[in-house]
XYZ file of C-alpha atoms in Angstrom:
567
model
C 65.618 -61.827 129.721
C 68.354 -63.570 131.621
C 68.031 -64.125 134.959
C 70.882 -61.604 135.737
C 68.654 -58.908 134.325
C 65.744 -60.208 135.686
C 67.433 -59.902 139.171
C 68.617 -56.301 138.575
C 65.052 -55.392 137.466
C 63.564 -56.463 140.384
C 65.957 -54.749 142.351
C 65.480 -51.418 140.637
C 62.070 -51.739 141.657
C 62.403 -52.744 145.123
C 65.219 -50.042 145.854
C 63.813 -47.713 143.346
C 64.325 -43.788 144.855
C 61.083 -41.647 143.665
C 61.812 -37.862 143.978
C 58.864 -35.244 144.057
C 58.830 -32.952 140.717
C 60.746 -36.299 138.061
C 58.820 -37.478 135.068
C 58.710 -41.099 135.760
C 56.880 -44.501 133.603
C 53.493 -46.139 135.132
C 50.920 -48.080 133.713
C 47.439 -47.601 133.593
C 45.421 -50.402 136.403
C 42.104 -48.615 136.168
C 39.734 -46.221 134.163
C 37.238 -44.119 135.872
C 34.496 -41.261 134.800
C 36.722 -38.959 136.593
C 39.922 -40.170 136.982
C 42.890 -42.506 135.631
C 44.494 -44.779 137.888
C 48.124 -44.996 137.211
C 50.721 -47.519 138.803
C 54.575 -46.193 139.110
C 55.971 -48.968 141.387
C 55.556 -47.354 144.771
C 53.354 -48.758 147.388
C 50.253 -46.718 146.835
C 48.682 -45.721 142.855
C 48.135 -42.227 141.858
C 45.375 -40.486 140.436
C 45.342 -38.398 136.946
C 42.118 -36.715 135.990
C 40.397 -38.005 133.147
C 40.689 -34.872 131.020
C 43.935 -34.859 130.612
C 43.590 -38.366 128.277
C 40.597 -36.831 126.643
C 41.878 -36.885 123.114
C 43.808 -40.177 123.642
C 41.973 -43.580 123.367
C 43.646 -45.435 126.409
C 43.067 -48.730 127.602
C 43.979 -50.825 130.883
C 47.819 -52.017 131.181
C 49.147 -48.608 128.574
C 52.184 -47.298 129.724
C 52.749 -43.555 130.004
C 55.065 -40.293 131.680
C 53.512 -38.792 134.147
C 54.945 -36.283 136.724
C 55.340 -37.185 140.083
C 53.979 -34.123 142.077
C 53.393 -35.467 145.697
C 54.354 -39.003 146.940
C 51.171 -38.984 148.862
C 48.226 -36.516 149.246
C 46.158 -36.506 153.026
C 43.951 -39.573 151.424
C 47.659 -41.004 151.080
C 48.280 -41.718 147.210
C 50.525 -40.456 144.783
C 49.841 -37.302 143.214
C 50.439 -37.629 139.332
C 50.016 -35.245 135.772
C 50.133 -36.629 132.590
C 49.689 -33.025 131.053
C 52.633 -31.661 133.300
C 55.093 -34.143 132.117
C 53.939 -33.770 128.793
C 54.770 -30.120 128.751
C 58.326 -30.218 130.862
C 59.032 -32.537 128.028
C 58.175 -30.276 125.085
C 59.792 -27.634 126.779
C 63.149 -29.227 127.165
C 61.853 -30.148 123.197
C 61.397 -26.359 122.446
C 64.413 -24.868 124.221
C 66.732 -27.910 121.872
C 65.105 -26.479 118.648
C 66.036 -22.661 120.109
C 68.922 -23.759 120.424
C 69.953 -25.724 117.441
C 68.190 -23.224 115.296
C 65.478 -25.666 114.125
C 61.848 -24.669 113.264
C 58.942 -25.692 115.586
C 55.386 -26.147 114.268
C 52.425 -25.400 115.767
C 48.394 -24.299 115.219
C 47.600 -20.540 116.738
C 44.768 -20.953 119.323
C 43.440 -17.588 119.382
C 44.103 -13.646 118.852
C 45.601 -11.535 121.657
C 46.366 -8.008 122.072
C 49.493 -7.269 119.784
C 49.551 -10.758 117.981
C 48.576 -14.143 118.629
C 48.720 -17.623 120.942
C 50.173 -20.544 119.353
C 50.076 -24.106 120.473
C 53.611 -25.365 119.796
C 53.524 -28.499 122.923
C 53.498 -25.830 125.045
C 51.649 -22.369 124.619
C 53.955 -19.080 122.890
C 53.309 -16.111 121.902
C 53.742 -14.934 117.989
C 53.731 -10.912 117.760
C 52.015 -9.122 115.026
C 54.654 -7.846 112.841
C 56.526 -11.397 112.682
C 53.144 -13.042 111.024
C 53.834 -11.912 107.948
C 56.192 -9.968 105.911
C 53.220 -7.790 105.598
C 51.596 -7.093 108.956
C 47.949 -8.507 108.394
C 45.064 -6.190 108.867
C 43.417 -8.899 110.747
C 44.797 -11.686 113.269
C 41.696 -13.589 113.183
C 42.147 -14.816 110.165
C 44.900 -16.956 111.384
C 43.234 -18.343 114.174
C 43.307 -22.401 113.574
C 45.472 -22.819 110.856
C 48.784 -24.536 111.564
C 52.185 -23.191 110.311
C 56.065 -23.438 110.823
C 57.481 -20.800 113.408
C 61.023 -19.909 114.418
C 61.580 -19.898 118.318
C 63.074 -16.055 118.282
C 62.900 -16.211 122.258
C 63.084 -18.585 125.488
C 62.806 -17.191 128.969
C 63.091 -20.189 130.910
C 62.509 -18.604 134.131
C 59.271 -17.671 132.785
C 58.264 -19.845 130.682
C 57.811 -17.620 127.923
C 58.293 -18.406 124.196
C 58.403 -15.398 121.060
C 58.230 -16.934 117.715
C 58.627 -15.486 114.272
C 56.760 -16.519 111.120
C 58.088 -13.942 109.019
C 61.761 -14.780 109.402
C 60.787 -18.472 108.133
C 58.835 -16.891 104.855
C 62.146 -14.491 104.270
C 64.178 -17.237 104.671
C 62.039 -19.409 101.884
C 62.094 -16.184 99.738
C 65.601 -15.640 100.338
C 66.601 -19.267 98.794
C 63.837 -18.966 96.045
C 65.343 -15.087 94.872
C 68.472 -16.835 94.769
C 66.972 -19.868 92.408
C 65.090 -17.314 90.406
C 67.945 -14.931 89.683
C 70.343 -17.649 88.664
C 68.062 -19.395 85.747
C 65.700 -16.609 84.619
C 66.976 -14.096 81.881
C 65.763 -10.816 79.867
C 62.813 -11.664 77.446
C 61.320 -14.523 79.891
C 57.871 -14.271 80.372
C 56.678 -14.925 84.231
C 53.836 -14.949 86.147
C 53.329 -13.023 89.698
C 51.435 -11.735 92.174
C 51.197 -7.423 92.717
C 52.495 -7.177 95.990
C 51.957 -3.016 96.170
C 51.120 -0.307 93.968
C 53.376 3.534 94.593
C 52.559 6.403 92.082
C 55.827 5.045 90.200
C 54.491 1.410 89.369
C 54.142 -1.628 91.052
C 55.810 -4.213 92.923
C 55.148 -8.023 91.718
C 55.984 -11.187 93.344
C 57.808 -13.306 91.565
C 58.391 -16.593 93.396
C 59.842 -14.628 96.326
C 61.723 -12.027 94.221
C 59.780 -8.538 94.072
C 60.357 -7.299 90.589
C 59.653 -3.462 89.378
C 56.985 -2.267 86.807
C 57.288 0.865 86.073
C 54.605 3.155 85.165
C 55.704 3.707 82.137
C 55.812 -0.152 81.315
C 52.543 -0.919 81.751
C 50.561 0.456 78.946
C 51.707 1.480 75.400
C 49.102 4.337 75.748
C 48.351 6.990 78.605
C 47.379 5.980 82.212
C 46.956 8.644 85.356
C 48.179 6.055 87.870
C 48.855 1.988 88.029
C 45.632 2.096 90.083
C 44.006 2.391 87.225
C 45.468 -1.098 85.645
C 46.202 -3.622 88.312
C 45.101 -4.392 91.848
C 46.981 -5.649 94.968
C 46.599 -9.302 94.860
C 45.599 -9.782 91.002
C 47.920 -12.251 89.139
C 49.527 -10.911 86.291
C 52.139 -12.058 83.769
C 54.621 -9.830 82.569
C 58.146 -9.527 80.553
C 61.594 -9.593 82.164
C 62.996 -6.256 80.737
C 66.669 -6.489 82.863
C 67.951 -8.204 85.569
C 70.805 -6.996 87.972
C 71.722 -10.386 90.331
C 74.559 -8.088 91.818
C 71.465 -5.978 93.079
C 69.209 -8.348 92.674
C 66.595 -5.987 91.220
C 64.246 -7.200 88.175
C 62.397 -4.431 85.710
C 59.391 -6.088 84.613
C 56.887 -5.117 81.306
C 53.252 -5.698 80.887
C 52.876 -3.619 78.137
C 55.665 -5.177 76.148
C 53.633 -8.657 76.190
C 51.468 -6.718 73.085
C 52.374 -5.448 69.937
C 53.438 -1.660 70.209
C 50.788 0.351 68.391
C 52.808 3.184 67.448
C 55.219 1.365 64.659
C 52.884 1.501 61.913
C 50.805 4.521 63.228
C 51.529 6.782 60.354
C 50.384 3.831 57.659
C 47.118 3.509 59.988
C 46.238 7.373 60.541
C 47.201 9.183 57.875
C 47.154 12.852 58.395
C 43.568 14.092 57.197
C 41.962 10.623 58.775
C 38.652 10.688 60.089
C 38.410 8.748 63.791
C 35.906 8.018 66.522
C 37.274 7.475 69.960
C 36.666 7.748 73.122
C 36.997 11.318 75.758
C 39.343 9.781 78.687
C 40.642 12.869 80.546
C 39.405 16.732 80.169
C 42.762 18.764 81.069
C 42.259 22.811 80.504
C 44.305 22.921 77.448
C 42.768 20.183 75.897
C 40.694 16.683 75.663
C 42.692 13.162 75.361
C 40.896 10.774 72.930
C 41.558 6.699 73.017
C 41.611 5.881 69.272
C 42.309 2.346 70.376
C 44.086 0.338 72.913
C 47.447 2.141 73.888
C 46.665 4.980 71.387
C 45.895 8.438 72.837
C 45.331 11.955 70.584
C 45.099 15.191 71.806
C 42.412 17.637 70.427
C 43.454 20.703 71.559
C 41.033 23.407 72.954
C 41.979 25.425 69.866
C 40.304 22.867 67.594
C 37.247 22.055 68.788
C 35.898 24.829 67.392
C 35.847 27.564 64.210
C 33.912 29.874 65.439
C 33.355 29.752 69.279
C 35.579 30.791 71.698
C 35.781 28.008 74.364
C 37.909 28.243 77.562
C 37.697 24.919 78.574
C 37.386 21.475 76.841
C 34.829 20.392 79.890
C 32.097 23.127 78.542
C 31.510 20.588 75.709
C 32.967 17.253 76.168
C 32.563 14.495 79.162
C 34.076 11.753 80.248
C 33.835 8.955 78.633
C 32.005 10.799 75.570
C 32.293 9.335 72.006
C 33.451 11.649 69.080
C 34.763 12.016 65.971
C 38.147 14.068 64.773
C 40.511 14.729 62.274
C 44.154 13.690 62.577
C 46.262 16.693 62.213
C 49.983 15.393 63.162
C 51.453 12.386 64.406
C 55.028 12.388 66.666
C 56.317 9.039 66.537
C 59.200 9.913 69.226
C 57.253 11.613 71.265
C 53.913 8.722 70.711
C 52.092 11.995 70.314
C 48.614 12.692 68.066
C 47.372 15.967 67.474
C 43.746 15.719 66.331
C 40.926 18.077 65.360
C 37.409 18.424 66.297
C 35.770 21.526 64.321
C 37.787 19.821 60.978
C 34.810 18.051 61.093
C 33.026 20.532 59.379
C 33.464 23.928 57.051
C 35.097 26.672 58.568
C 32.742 29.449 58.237
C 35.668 31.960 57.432
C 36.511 30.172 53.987
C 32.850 31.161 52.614
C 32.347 34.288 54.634
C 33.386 36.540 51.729
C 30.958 34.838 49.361
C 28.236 35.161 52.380
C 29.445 38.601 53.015
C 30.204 40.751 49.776
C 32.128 44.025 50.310
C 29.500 46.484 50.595
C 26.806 44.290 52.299
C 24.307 45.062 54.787
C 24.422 43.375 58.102
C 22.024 43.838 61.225
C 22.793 42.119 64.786
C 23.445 43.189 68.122
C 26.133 44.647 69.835
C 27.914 42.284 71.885
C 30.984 44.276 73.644
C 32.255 48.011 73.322
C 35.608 48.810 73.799
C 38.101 52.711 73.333
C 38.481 51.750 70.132
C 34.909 50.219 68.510
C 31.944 48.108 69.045
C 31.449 44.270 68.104
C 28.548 43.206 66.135
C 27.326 39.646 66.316
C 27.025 38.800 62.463
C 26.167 34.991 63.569
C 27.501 32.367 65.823
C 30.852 32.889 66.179
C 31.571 35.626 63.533
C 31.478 39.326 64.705
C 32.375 41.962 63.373
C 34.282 45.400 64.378
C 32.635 48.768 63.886
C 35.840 50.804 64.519
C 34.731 54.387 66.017
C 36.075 56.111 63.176
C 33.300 54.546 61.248
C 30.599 55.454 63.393
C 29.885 59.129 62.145
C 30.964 61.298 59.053
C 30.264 64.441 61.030
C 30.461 63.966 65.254
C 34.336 63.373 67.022
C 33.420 60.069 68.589
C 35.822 59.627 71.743
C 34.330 56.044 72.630
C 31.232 54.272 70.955
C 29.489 54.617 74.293
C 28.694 58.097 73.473
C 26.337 56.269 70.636
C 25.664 52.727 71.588
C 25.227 50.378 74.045
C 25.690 46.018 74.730
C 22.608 45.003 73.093
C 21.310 47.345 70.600
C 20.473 46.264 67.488
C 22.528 48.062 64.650
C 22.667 48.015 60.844
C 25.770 48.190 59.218
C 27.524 47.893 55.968
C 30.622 44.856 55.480
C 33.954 47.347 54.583
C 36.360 44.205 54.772
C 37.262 41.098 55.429
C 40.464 39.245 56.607
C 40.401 35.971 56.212
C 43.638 35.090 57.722
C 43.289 37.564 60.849
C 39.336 36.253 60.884
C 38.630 39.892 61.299
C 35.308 41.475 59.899
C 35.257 45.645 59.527
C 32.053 47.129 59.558
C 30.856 50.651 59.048
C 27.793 52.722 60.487
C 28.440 55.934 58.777
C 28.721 54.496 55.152
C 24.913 53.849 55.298
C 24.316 57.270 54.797
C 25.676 59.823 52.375
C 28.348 61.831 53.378
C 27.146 65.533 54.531
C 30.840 67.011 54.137
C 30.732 66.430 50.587
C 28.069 69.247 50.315
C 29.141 71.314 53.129
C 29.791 74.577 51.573
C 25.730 74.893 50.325
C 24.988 74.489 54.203
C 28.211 76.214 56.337
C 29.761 79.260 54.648
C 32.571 81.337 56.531
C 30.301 84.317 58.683
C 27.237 81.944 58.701
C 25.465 82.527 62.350
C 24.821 79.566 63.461
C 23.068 77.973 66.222
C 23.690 74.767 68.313
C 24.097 72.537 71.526
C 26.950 72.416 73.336
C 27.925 68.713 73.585
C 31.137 68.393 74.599
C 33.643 70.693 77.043
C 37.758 70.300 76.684
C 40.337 72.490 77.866
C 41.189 74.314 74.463
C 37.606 74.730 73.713
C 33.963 73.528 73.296
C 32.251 71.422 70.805
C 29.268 72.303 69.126
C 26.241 70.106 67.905
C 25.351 71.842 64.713
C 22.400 70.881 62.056
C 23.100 67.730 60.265
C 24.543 66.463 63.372
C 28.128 68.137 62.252
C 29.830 69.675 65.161
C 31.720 72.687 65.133
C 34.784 73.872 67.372
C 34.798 77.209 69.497
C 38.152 77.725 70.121
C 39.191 78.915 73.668
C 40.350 82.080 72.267
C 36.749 82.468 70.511
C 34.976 82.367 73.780
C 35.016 86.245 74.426
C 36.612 89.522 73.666
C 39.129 88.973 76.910
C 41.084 86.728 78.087
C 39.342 83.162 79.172
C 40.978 81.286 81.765
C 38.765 77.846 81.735
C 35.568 77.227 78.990
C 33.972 76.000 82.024
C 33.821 79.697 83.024
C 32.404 80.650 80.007
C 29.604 77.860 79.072
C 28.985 74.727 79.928
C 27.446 71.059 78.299
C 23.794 71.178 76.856
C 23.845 75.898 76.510
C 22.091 77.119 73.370
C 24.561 78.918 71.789
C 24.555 81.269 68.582
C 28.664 81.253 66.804
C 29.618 82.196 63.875
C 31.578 80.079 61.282
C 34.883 81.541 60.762
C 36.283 78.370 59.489
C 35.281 75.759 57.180
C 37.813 72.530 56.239
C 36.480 70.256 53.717
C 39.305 68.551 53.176
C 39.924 68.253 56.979
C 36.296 67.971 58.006
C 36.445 71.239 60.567
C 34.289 73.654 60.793
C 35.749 76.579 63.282
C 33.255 78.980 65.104
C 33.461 82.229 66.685
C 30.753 83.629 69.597
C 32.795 86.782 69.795
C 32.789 87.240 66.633
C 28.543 86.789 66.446
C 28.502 90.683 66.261
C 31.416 91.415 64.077
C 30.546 93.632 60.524
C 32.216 91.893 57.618
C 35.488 94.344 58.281
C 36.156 92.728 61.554
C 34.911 89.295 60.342
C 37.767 89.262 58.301
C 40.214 90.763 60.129
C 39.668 87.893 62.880
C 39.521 85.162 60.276
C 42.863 86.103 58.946
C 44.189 86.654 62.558
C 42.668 83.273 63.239
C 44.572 81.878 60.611
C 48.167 82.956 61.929
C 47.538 81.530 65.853
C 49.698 79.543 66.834
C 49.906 76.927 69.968
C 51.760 78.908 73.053
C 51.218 77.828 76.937
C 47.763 77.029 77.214
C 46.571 78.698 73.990
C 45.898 75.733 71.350
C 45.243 76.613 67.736
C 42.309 75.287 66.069
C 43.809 72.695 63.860
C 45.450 70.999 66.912
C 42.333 71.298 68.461
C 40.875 69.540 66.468
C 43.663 67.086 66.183
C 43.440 66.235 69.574
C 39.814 65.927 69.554
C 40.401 63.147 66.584
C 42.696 60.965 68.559
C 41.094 60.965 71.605
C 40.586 57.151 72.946
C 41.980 55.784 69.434
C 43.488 52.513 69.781
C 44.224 49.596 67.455
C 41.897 46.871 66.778
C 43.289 43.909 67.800
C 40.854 40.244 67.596
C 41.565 39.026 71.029
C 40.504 42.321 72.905
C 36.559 41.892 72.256
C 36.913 38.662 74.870
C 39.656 40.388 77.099
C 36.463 42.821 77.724
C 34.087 41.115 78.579
């Protein structure tokens, strides 16, 4: 130093001005438990508490910046920080970065309500949605680790500092999006991160570009949601389908890093191929079966069975459940298999005429009455329909209920069977002979007769006879005058003596007459041949549409779905 310097040095020190509140250079003369002694050229030392050099190793003669707070305290000596200075100095640091724009870094000290404290040289305050670009679920797991931070707000009358980590990590993705669209291309395989899972795919992370896999890109075969295939935070590598950089929107494939399965499905399942897979969904229509990976077939509730009618593919399948099918049909476009279950084994219907010959006798139980007939259960699965026409050679069955009931066992005989239909007819009647065959040895017109009445209908009554053939007493055969209602006359379950007047072999009717119980053969015939010339007027019926109406009463036409539509 030359002695012109030395001269101004010692000036500066003599003539020095110290202001209260200025960050100004001394040098340590003594250390102490409790405090620091610290020289800054005025005529008394100051003292700095010994914590505040507590992570410093310091020795005797070290300069530092302290802040002068009082020139003298009421023991008379300077009053000095070394943490005060430090901070006015970061400050003036902090508010320069603000400023310029620059990035500050710092460790967070500890979690606060609404985000968390971070030691930058000075204490600020980083909110919860500017941790991350996703708002963490828990601040704590932050606490002590040190990161870069944008100062997004100074209050310098304050003191108060907001800082952003999430605009620093969009800012880093930003520039790495921009390096990834420019050099990758469709057909590169990459490597990410899922980011989030929606019902329509998920989102992957792909050094800081989010690219698209769509549902329908992750598996060549069926899945319910992407759930079921990937997890938030799982690492995955995948295809780059297309790129838009105008956009900047990637579609990404994970099933396209396999072989598709379906190209040579027709060479590998040819229709009438056994399989075995594997039940992964029950819907009501049907069961879906994994054949292998990406390969789904459809059995549909319609062929799991021959025989038995089942509503719903969960009354005999689970989850999970391993069976064995036929192929059926195979959609390439539509990456569709139709498989069967009950191919598996014989359909029952292609040996039931062999089992069954025309003519037959069958016993079982009636399972379901309907207008029209009863259902016999033959075996599982196969019944078969006594119509109600074939229940009696002699009585005018309206409805088999008038004969049978759910659960009675019945013999009948096999009349026909339709294969294609799966329809069985069966006949009660044809076990016996039939009594109209040899009617005229046991009814002959002006027999008195005797009988039950069964049945009561407004053109007449109906008349349990021997042989359990019923007879008709016309309304106009009632009585010698006019008869307004049969009701009037006789009713259900009177013992009645008629006399035949008619007899129908051809037709199966027998016509009776109580009026005409005391007739003499004259009059016999005379009302016979009257009887024979009636015809229907008002409420006056004749005999043969009586009878006609008795007949189709409650007839109806058989049809195969209507024994379940009863039930």
């Amino acid at each position: 130093m030359t002695a012109t310097a030395e001269l101004e040095s010692l000036i500066d020190s003599k003539f020095r001005v110290f202001e209260e509140g200025s960050v100004v250079n001394g040098t340590i003369i003594a250390i102490k438990p409790q405090v620091v002694l610290v020289d800054i050229g005025y005529k008394s030392e100051g003292a700095i508490p010994a914590a505040e050099f507590e992570d410093e190793e310091i020795e005797v003669g070290d300069e530092c910046e302290v802040l002068l707070m009082k020139l003298e305290n009421d023991e008379g000596m300077v009053v000095l920080s070394k943490e005060k200075a430090a901070h006015r100095k970061n400050w003036e640091k902090i508010v320069g970065v603000y400023h310029d724009g620059g990035l500050v870094k710092g460790k967070i000290k500890s979690a606060v309500k609404g985000g968390l404290m971070v030691n930058v040289g000075v204490e600020a305050f980083l909110p919860g949605s500017q941790v991350d670009i996703i708002p963490p679920k828990d601040l704590n797991e932050y606490v002590g680790k040190v990161y870069e931070f944008k100062i997004v707000k100074v209050n310098d009358e304050r003191k108060n500092i907001v800082l952003s980590r999430r605009e620093v990590i969009e800012s880093e993705r930003a520039e790495q999006r921009q390096l990834f669209l420019q050099s990758v291309k469709v057909g590169d395989k990459v490597e990410g991160q899922v980011k989030n899972i929606t019902d329509f795919g998920a989102f992957v992370d792909l050094q800081g570009m989010d690219g698209l896999l769509h549902v329908t890109d992750m598996s060549w075969g069926r899945i319910s949601h992407p759930s079921a295939l990937v997890h938030i935070g799982q690492t995955v590598e995948v295809l780059i389908l297309d790129v838009d950089r105008e956009k900047e929107r990637v579609s990404l494939g994970l099933k396209q890093m396999e072989d598709n399965p379906w190209e040579d499905i027709e060479a590998r399942y040819p229709i009438g191929t056994e399989v075995t897979g594997k039940v992964t969904k029950l819907l009501p229509y049907g069961a879906f079966i994994e054949m292998e990976s990406g390969v789904e077939g459809l059995v549909h509730v319609s062929e799991l069975s021959w025989v038995k009618r089942i509503n719903r593919p969960s009354d005999v399948l689970e989850i999970d459940q391993e069976i064995k099918a036929v192929v059926l049909g195979i959609s390439i476009e539509e990456q569709k298999i139709s498989l069967g279950v009950r191919q598996m084994d014989e359909n029952p219907w292609d040996v039931l005429e062999q089992k069954y010959p025309i003519g037959t006798k069958v016993k079982g139980e009636v399972r379901n009455l309907t207008p029209y007939g009863a259902f016999l259960g033959m075996e599982e699965g196969i019944d078969g329909m006594i119509h109600v026409s074939d229940l009696s050679w002699t009585r005018k069955i309206n409805h088999p209920s008038e004969i049978l009931k759910k659960g009675d066992e019945v013999e009948a005989i096999v009349l026909s069977i339709d294969k294609e239909n799966q329809r069985v007819s069966l006949g009660v009647k044809q076990l016996d002979g039939d009594p109209w065959s040899e009617i005229e040895g046991d009814f002959k017109v002006g027999d008195l007769v005797k009988g039950q009445v069964a049945k009561i209908a407004s053109f007449g009554a109906f008349v349990n006879l021997e042989n359990d053939i019923d007879g008709l007493i016309h309304i106009s055969q009632l009585a010698e005058g006019h008869v307004e209602k049969v009701k009037d006359v006789i009713k259900v379950g009177d013992e009645i003596e008629a006399r035949v007047i008619k007899v129908d072999k051809v037709e199966r009717r027998i016509g009776l007459s109580i009026k005409a119980v005391n007739y003499d053969p004259e009059q016999l015939e005379k009302e016979s041949a009257s009887f024979e010339t009636l015809r229907p007027s008002g409420d006056l019926v004749g005999l043969e549409q009586a009878f006609n109406l008795a007949s189709t009463g409650g007839a109806e036409e058989w049809s195969p779905s209507a024994e379940d539509d009863k039930e």
